[in-house]
N, C-alpha and C. Protein backbone atom coordinates (compact mmCIF):
# COMPACT_ATOMS: atom_id res chain seq x y z
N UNK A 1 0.84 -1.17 0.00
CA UNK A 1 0.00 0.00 0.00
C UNK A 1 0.89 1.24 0.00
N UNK A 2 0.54 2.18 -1.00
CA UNK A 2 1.13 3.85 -0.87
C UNK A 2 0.47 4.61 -0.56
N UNK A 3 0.97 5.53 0.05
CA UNK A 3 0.21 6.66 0.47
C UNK A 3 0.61 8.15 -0.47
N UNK A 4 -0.24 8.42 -0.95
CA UNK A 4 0.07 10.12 -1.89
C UNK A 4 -0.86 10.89 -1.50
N UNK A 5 -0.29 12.29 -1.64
CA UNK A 5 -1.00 13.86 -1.00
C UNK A 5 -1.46 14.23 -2.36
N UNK A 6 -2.41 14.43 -2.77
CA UNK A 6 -2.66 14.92 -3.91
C UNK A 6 -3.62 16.36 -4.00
N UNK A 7 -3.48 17.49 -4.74
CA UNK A 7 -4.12 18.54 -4.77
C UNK A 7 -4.91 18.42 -5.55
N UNK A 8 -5.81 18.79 -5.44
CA UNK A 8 -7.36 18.76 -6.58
C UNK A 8 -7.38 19.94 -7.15
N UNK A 9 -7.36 20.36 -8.32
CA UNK A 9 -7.66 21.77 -8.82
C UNK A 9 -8.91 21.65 -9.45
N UNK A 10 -9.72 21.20 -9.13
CA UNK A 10 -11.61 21.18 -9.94
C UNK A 10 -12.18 20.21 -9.43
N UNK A 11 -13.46 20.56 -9.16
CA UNK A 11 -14.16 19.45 -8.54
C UNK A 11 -14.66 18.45 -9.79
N UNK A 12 -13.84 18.00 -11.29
CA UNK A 12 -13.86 16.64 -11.66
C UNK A 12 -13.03 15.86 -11.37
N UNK A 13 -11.89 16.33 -10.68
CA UNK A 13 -10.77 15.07 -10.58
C UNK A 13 -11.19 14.68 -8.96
N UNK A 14 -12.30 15.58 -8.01
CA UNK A 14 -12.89 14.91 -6.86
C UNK A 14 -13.82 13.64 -7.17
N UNK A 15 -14.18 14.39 -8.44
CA UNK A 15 -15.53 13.13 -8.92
C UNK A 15 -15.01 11.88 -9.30
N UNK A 16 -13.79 12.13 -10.03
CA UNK A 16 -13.22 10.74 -10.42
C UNK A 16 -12.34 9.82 -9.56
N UNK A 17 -12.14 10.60 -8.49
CA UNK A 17 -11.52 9.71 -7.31
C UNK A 17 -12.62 8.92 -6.72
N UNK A 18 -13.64 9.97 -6.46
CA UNK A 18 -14.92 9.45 -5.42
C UNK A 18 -15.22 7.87 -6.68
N UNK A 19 -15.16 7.88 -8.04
CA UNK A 19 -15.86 7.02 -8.48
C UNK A 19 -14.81 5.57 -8.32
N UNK A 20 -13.31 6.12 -8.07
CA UNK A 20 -12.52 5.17 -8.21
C UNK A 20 -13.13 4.23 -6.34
N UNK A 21 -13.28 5.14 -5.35
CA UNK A 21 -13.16 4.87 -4.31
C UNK A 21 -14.41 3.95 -4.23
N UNK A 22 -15.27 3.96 -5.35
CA UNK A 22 -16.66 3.16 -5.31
C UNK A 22 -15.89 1.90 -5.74
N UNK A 23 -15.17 1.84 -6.99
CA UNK A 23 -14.76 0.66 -7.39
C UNK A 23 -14.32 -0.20 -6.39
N UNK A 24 -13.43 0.30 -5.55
CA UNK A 24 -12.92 0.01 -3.99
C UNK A 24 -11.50 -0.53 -4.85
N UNK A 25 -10.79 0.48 -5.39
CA UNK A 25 -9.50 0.83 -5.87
C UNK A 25 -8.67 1.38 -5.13
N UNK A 26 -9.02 2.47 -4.69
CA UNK A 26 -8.33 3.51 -3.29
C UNK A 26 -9.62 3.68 -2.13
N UNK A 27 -8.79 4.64 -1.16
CA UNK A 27 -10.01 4.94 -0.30
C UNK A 27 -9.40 6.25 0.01
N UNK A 28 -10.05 7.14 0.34
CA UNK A 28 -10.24 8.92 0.39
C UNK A 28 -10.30 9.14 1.54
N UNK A 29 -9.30 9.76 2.59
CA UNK A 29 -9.03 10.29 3.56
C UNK A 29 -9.15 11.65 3.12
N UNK A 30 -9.98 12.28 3.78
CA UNK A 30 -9.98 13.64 3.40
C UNK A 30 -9.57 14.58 4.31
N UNK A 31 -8.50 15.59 4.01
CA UNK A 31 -7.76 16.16 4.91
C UNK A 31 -7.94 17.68 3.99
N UNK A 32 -7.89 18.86 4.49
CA UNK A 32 -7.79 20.74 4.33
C UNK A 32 -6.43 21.00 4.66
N UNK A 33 -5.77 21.16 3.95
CA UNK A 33 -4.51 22.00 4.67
C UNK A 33 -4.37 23.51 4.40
N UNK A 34 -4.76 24.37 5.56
CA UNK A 34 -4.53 25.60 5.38
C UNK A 34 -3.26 25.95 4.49
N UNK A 35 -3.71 26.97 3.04
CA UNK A 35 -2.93 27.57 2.34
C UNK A 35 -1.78 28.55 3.09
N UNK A 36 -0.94 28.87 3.77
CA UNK A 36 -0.08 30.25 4.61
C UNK A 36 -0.23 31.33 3.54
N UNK A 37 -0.85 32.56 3.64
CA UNK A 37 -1.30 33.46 3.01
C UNK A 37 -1.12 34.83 3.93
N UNK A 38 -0.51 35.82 3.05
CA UNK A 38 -0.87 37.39 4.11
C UNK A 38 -2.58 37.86 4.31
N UNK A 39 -2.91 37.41 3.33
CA UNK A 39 -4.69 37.94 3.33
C UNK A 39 -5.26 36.87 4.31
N UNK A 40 -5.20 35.69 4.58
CA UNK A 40 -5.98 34.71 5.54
C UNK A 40 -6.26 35.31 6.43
N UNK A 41 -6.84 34.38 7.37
CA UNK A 41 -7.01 34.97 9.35
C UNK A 41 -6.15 34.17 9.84
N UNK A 42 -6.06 35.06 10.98
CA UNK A 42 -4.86 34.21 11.75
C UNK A 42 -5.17 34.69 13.19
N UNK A 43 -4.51 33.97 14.23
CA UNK A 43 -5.09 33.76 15.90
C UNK A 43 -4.92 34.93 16.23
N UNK A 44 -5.49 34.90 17.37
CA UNK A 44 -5.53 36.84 17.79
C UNK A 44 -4.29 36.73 18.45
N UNK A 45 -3.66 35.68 18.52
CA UNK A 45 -1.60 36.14 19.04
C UNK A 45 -0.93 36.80 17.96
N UNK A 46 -1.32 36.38 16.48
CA UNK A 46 -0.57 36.70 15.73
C UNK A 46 -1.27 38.07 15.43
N UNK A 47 -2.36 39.04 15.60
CA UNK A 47 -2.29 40.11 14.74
C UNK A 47 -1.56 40.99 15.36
N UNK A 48 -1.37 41.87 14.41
CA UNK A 48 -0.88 43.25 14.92
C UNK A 48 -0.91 44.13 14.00
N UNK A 49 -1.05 45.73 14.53
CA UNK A 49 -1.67 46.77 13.46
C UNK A 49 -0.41 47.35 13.77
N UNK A 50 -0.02 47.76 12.95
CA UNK A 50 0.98 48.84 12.42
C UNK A 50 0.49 50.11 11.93
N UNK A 51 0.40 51.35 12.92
CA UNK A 51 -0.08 52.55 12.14
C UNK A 51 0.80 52.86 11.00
N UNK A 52 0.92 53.93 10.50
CA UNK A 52 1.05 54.13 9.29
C UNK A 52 0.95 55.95 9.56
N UNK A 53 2.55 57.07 9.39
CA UNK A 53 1.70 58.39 9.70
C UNK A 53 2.35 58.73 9.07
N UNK A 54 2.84 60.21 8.61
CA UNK A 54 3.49 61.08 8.09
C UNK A 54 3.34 61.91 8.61
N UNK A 55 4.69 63.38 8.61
CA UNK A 55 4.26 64.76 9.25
C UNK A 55 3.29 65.16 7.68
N UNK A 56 2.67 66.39 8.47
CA UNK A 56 1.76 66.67 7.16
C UNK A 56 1.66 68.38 7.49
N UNK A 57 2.92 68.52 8.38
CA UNK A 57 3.34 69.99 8.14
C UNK A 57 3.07 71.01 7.37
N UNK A 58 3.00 71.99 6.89
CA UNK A 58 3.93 72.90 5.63
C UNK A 58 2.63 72.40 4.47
N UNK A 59 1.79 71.82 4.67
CA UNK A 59 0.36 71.11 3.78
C UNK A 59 -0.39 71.96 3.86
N UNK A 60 -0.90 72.10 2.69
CA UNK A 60 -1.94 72.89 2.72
C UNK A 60 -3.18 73.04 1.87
N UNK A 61 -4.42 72.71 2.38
CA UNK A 61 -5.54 72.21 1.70
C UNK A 61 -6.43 73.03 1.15
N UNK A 62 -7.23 73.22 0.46
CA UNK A 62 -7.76 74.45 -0.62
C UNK A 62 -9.12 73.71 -1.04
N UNK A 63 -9.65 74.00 -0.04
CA UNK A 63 -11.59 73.32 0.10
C UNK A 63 -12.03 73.80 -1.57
N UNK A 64 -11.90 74.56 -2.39
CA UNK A 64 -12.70 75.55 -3.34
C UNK A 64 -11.17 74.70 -4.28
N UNK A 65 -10.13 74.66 -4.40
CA UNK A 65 -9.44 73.59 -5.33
C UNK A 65 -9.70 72.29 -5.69
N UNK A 66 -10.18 71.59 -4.78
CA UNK A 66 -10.64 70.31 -4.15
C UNK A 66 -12.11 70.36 -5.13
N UNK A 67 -12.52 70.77 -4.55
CA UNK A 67 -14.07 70.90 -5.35
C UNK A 67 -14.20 71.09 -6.61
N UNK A 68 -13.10 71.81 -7.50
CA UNK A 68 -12.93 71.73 -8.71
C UNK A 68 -12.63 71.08 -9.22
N UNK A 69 -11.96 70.23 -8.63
CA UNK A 69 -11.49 69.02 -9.26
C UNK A 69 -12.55 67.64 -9.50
């Protein structure tokens, strides 16, 4: 007996396993392995916010420029 990890990219190559697993050819352990991604969620140990500022000194805003635009 072997054991292989295999990735599915479409749910027909799920269909054609499930049909092999009818034959009683293989059998389907079904396991999720979280992708590691910056966009995912992750435990509330791991977040953390990083502000983000600039001086904004010497700036100067023009309500009636703004609006023209």
């Amino acid at each position: 007996m072997t054991t292989l990890t295999v990735t599915l990219k479409n749910e027909h190559a799920l269909r054609l396993l499930e049909e092999l697993e009818q034959l009683e050819v293989l059998s389907i352990n079904a396991t999720s392995e979280a992708q590691p991604s910056s966009t995912g969620p992750c435990s509330p140990e791991e977040r953390t916010f990083n502000a983000f500022s600039f001086p904004t000194n010497g700036w100067k805003f023009n309500r009636d420029e703004a609006n023209e635009r």
